Structures are given as C-alpha cells and as structure tokens.
PDB file of C-alpha atoms in Angstrom:
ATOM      1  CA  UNK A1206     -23.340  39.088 -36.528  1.00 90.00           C
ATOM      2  CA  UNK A1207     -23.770  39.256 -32.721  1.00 91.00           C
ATOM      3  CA  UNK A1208     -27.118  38.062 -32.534  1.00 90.00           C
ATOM      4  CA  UNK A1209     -27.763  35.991 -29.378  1.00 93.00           C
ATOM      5  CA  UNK A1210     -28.822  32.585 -31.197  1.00 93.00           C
ATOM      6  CA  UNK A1211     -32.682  32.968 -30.028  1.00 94.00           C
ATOM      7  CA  UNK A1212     -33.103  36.207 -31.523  1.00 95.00           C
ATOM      8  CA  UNK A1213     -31.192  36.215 -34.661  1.00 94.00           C
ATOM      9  CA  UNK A1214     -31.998  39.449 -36.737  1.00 91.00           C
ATOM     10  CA  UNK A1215     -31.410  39.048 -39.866  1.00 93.00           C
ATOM     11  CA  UNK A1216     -31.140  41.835 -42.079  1.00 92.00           C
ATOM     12  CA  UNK A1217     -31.567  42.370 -46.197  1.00 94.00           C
ATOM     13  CA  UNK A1218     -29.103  40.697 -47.981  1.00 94.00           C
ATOM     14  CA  UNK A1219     -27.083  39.188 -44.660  1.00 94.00           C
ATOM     15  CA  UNK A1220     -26.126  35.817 -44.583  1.00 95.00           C
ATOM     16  CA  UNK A1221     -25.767  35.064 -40.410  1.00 95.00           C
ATOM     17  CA  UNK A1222     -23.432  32.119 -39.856  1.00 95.00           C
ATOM     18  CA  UNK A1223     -24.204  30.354 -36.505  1.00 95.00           C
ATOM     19  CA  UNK A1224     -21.140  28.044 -34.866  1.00 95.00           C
ATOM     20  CA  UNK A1225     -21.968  25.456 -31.856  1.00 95.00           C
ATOM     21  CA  UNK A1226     -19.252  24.153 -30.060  1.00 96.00           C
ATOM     22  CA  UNK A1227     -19.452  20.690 -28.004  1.00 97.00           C
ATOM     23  CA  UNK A1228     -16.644  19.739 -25.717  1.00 97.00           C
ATOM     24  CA  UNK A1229     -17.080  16.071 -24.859  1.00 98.00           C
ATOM     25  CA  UNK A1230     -16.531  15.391 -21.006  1.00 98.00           C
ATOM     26  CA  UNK A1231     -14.030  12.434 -19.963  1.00 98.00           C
ATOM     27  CA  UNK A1232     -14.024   9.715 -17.005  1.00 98.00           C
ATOM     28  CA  UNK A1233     -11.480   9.065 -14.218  1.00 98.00           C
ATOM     29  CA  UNK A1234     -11.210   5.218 -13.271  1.00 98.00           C
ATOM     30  CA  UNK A1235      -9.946   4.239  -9.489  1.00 98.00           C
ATOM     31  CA  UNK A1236      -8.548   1.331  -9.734  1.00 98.00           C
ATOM     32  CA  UNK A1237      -7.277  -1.196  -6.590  1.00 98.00           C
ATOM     33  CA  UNK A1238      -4.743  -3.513  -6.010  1.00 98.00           C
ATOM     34  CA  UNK A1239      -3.086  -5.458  -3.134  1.00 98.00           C
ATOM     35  CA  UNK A1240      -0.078  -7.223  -2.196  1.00 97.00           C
ATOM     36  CA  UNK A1241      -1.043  -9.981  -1.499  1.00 96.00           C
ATOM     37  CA  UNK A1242      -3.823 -10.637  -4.076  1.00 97.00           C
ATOM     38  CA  UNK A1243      -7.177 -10.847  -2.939  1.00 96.00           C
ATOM     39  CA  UNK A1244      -7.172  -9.194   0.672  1.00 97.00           C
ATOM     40  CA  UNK A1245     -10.478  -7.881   1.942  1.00 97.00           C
ATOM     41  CA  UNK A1246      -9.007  -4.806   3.205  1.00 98.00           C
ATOM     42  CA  UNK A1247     -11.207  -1.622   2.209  1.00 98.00           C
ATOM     43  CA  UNK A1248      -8.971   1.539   1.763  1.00 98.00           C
ATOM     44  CA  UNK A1249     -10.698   4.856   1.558  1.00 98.00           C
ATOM     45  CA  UNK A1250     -10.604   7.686  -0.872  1.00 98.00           C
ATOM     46  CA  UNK A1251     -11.053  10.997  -1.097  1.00 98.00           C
ATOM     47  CA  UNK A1252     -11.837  12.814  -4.869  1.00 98.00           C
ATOM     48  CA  UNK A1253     -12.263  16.412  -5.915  1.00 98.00           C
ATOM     49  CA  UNK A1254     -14.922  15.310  -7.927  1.00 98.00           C
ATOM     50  CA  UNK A1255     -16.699  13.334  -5.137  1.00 97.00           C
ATOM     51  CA  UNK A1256     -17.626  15.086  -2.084  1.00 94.00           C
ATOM     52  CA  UNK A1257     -18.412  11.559  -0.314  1.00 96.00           C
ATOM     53  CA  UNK A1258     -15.491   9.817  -1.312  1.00 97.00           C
ATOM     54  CA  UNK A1259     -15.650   5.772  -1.922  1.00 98.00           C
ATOM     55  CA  UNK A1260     -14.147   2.592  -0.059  1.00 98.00           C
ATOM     56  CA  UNK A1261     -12.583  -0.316  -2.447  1.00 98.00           C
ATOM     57  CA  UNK A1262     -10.976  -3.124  -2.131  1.00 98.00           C
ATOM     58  CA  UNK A1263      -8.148  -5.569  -4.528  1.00 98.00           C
ATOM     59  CA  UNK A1264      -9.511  -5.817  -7.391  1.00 98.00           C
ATOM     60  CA  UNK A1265     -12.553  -3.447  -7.107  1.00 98.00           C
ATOM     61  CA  UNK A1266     -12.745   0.300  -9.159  1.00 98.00           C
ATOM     62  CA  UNK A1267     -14.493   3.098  -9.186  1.00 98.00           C
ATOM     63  CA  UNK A1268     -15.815   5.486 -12.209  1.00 98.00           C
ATOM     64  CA  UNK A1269     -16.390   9.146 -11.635  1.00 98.00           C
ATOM     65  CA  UNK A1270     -18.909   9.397 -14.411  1.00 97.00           C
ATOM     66  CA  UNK A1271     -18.821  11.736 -16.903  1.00 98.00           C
ATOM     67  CA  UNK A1272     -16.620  14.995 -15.743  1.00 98.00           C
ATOM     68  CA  UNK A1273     -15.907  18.608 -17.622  1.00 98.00           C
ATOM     69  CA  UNK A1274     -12.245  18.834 -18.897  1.00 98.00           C
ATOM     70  CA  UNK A1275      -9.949  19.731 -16.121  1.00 97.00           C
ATOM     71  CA  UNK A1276      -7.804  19.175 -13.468  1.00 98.00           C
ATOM     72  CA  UNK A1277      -8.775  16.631 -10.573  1.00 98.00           C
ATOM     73  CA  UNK A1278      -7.269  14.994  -7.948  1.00 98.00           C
ATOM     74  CA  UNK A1279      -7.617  11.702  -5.736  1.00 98.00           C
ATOM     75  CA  UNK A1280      -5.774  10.281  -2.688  1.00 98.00           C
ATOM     76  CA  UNK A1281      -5.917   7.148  -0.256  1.00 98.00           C
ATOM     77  CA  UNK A1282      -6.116   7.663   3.602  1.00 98.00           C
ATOM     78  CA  UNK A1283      -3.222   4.078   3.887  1.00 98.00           C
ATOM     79  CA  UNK A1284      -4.763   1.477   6.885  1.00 97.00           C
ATOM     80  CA  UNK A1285      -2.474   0.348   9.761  1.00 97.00           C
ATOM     81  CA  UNK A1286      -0.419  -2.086   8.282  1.00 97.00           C
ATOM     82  CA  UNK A1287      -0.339  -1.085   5.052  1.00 98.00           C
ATOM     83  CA  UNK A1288       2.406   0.461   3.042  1.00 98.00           C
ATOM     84  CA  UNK A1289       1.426   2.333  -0.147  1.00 98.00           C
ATOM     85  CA  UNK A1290       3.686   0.917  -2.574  1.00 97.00           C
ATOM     86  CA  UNK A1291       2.595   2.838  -6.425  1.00 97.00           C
ATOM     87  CA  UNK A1292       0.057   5.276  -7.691  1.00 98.00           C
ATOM     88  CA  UNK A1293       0.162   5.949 -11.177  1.00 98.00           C
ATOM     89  CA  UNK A1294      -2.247   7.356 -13.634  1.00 98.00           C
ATOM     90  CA  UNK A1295      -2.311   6.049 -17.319  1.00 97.00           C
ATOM     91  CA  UNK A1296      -1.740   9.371 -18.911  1.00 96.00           C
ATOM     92  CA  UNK A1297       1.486  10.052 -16.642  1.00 96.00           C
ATOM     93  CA  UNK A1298      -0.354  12.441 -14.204  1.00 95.00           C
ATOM     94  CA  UNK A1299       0.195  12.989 -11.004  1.00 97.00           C
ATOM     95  CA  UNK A1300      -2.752  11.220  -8.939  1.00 98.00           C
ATOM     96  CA  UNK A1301      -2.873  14.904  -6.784  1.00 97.00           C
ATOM     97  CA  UNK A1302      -3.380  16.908 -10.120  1.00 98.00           C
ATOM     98  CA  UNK A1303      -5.188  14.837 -12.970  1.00 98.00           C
ATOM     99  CA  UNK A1304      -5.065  16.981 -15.849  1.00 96.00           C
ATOM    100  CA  UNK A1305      -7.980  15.608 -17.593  1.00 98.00           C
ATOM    101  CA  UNK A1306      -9.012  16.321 -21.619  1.00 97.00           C
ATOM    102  CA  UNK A1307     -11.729  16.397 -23.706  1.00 97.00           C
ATOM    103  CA  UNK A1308     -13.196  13.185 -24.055  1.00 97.00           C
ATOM    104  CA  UNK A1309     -10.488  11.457 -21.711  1.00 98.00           C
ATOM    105  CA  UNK A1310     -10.201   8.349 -19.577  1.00 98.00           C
ATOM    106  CA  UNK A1311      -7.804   8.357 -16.949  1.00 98.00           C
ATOM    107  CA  UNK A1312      -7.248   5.240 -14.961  1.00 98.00           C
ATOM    108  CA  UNK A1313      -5.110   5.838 -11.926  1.00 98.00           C
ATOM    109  CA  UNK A1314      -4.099   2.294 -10.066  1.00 98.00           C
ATOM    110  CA  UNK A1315      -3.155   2.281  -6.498  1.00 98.00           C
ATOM    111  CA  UNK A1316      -1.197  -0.223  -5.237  1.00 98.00           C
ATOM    112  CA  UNK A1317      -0.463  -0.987  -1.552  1.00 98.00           C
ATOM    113  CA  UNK A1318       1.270  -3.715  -0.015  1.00 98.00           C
ATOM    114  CA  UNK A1319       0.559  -5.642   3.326  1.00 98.00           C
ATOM    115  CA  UNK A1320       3.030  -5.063   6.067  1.00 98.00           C
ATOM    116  CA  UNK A1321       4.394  -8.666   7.206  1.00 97.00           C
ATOM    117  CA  UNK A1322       5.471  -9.475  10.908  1.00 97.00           C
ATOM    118  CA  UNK A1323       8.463 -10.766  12.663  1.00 96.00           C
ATOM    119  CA  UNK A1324       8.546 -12.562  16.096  1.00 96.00           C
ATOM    120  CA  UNK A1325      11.817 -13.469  17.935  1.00 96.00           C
ATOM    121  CA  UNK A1326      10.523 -16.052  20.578  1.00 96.00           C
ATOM    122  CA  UNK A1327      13.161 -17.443  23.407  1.00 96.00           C
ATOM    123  CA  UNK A1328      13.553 -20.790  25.115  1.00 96.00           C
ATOM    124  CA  UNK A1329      15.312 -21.995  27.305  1.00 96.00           C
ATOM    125  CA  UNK A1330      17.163 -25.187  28.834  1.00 96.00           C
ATOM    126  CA  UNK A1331      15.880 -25.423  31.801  1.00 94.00           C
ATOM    127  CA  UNK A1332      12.333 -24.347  31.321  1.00 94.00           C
ATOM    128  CA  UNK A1333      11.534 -21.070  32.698  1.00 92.00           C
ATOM    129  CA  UNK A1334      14.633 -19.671  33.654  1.00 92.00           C
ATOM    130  CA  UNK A1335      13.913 -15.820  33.410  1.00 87.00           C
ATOM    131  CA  UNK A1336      17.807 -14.927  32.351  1.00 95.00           C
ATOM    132  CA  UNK A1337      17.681 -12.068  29.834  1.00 96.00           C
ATOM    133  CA  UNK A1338      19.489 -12.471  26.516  1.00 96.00           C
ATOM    134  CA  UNK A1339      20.495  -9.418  24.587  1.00 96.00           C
ATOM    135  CA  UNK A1340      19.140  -9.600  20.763  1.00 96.00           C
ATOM    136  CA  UNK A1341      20.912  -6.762  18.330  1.00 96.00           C
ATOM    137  CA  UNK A1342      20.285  -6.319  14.667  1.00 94.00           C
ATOM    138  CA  UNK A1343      17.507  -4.932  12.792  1.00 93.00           C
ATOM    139  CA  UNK A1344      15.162  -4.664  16.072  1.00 81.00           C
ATOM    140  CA  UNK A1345      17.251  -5.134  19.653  1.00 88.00           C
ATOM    141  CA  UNK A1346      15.324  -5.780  23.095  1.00 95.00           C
ATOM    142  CA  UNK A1347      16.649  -8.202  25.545  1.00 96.00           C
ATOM    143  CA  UNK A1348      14.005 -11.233  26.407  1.00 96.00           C
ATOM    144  CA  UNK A1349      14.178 -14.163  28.877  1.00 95.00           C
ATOM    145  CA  UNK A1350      12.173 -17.636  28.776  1.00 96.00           C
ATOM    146  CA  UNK A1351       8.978 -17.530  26.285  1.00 95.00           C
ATOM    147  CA  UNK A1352      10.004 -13.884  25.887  1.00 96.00           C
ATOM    148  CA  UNK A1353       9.015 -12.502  22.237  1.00 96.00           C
ATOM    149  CA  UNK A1354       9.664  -9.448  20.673  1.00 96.00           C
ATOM    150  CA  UNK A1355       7.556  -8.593  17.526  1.00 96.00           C
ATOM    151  CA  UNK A1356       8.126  -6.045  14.770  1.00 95.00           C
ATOM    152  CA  UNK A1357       5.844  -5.348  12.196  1.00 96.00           C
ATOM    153  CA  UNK A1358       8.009  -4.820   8.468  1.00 96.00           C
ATOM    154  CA  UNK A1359       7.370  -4.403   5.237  1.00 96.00           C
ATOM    155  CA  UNK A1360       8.550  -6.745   2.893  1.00 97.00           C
ATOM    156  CA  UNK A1361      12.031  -7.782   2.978  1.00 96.00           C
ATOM    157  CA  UNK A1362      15.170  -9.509   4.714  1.00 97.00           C
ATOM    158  CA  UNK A1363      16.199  -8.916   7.845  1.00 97.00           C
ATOM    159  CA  UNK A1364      18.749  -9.867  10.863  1.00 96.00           C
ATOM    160  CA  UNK A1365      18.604 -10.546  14.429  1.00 93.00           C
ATOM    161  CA  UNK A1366      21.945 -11.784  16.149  1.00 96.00           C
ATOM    162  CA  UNK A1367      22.007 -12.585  19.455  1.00 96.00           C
ATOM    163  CA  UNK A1368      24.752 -12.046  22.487  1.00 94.00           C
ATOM    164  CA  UNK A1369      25.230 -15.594  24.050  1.00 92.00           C
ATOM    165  CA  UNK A1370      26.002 -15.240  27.656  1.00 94.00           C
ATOM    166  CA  UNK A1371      28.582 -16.541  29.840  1.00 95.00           C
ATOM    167  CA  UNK A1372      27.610 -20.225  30.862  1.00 95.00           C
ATOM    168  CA  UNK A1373      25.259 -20.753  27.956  1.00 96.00           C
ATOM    169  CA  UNK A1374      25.639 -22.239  24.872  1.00 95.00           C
ATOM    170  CA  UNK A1375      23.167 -21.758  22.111  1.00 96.00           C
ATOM    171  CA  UNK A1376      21.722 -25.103  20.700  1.00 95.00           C
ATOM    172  CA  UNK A1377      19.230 -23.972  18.018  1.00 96.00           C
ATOM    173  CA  UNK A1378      17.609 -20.919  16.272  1.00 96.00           C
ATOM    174  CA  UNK A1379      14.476 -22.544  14.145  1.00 95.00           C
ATOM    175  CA  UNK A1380      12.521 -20.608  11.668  1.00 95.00           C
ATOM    176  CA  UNK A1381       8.717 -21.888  10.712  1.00 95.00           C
ATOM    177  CA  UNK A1382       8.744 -21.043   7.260  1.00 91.00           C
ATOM    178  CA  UNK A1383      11.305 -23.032   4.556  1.00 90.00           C
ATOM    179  CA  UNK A1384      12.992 -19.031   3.397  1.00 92.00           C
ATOM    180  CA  UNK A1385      14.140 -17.876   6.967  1.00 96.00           C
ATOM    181  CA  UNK A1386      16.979 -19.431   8.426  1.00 95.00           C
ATOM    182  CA  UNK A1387      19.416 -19.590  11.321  1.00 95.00           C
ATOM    183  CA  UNK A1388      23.124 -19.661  11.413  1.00 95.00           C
ATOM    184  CA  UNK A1389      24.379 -20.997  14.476  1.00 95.00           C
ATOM    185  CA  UNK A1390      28.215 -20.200  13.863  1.00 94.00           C
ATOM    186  CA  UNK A1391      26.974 -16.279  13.769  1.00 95.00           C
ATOM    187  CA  UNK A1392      24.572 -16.170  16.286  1.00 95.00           C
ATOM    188  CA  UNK A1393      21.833 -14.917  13.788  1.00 96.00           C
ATOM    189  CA  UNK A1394      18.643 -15.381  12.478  1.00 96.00           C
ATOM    190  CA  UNK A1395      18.077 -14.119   8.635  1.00 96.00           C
ATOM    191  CA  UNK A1396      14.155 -13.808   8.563  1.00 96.00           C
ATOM    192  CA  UNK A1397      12.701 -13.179   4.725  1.00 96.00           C
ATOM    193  CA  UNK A1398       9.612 -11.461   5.045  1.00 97.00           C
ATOM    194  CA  UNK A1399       6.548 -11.516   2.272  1.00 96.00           C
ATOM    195  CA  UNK A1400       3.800  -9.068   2.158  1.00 97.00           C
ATOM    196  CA  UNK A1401       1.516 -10.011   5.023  1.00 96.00           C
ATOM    197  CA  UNK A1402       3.362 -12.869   6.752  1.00 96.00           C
ATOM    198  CA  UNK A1403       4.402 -13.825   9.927  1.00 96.00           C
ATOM    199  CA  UNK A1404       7.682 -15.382  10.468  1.00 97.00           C
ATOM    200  CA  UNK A1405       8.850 -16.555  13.756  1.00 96.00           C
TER     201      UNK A1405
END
C-alpha cells in the first residue's frame, strides 16, 4: 500500500502485503601461478575492490571477501624478467571487467612465466687473442677472447651462427645443458631455452 515498512497504516478491512528482497553478495578468488613451479617471486596487484592492492606468489591466492553484484576488475604490474603468459577468469570474464552475480565466485588465475637467459661465450686458440668474430642469428654482436654476449628470452629455440674468419678454423661450439647443441658443419649453435634457465 505504500507504507514505509516502520509505519505501516493499516486501514479497515486492508490486507498490507510486505515483500523483502535479499541479494546474496559473491567472492572474487586471485589465484597465482609460475613457470617454473615454486618461484619466490612476489607479483603485485591492483583490484577495484581493494584500494591497497596485495602481493602473491606461485601457489598463493587471495579472496576479496564478500562483494555486492557487479562489475570488478584486477591486473598484475609483470616483474623484470617475467613474461605474463594467461589470465583467465572461471566464468569467461575478462580479468579488466569481472562481471560478477548474485551469490558468485569468480576465480581468475594468472599465470606468468620466467624469462630464461642465453650466453654466447668465445675462446680462443691462442689464449687471449682479442680478434673479433662476427655472431648473426637471433642476437648478432661481434666478441673476441672470453667475450660474451647475453640475451635474456623467453622460452624457446633459438640460433646463433657464427662468421669464421680468414686463417681460423672453428674447432668446437659446446653447450652446458644435454637440449642445446652445436653444429659444426653450419657454424651454429641451436640453444633450447626453458622458463628461467641459463644456457651457455
């Protein structure tokens, strides 16, 4: 009948029908993960619903407690090093617009993977000789004795080839993990990188 529900007048012969309506509020999970398992790394978010933001690392999550239907978002600042490889929510959302119902839980999983490194070291016969040899390929530079050049990747395969020089021969390209290899008929190193390693 109109009447605000603490002052309900009731008049002769009325029968006042009150309704209450509950909407039931819903969570949003943050949940980590790493490539490789079980780094320390702490990766920081920022949350529309969280004015502070959190820090988590593999394996850790956080729970926004309870939160009125809506629409929400989250992001990751990404470390140095670090390649964000997935986010995905569990309802299909986007992570920058959670669209979050009635009595919901939405877990959204972000997944980042550890940049690995390469290092193209030269030696020489004799020791010390400061000759510059010409490396082309995925990353070029030109190096002489004890000379590196280092590239940080993600994960993957990749080439260096190098430009023998006139009165040189090259004797050996040696890789210090069993899945990179050298070819000495082409000149080139294959290097096959996994998240966070270093191959040289």
């Amino acid at each position: 009948d109109g009447s605000p529900v603490n002052n309900i007048s009731v008049s002769s012969n009325e029968t006042v029908t009150c309704t209450f309506t509950n909407t039931q509020r819903g969570k949003i999970i943050v949940f980590k993960q790493t490539n490789p398992d079980g780094s320390q790394q702490s990766f920081n978010f920022s949350a529309s619903y969280d004015l502070d933001g959190f820090s988590l690392i593999d394996g850790q999550s956080n729970d926004s407690g309870f939160l009125s239907p809506g629409t929400y978002s989250v992001s990751e600042t990404v470390p140095p090093g670090w390649d964000l490889t997935s986010e995905t929510c569990s309802d299909q959302s986007d992570p920058s617009s959670i669209a979050l119902a009635a009595g919901e839980t939405v877990t959204c999983t972000f997944v980042n993977t550890q940049r690995g490194t390469i290092i193209v070291e030269k030696q020489t016969l004799p020791d010390g000789d400061q000759t510059l040899f010409t490396f082309t390929g995925d990353v070029s530079g030109a190096i002489g004795d004890e000379g590196k050049i280092e590239m940080e990747v993600s994960p993957g395969t990749y080439d260096f080839t190098e430009t023998v020089l006139l009165g040189w021969n090259l004797t050996d390209i040696t890789c210090d993990n069993e899945n990179s290899f050298g070819n000495l008929e082409t000149e080139t190193a294959t290097f096959n990188i996994n998240a966070g390693e270093t191959v040289t």
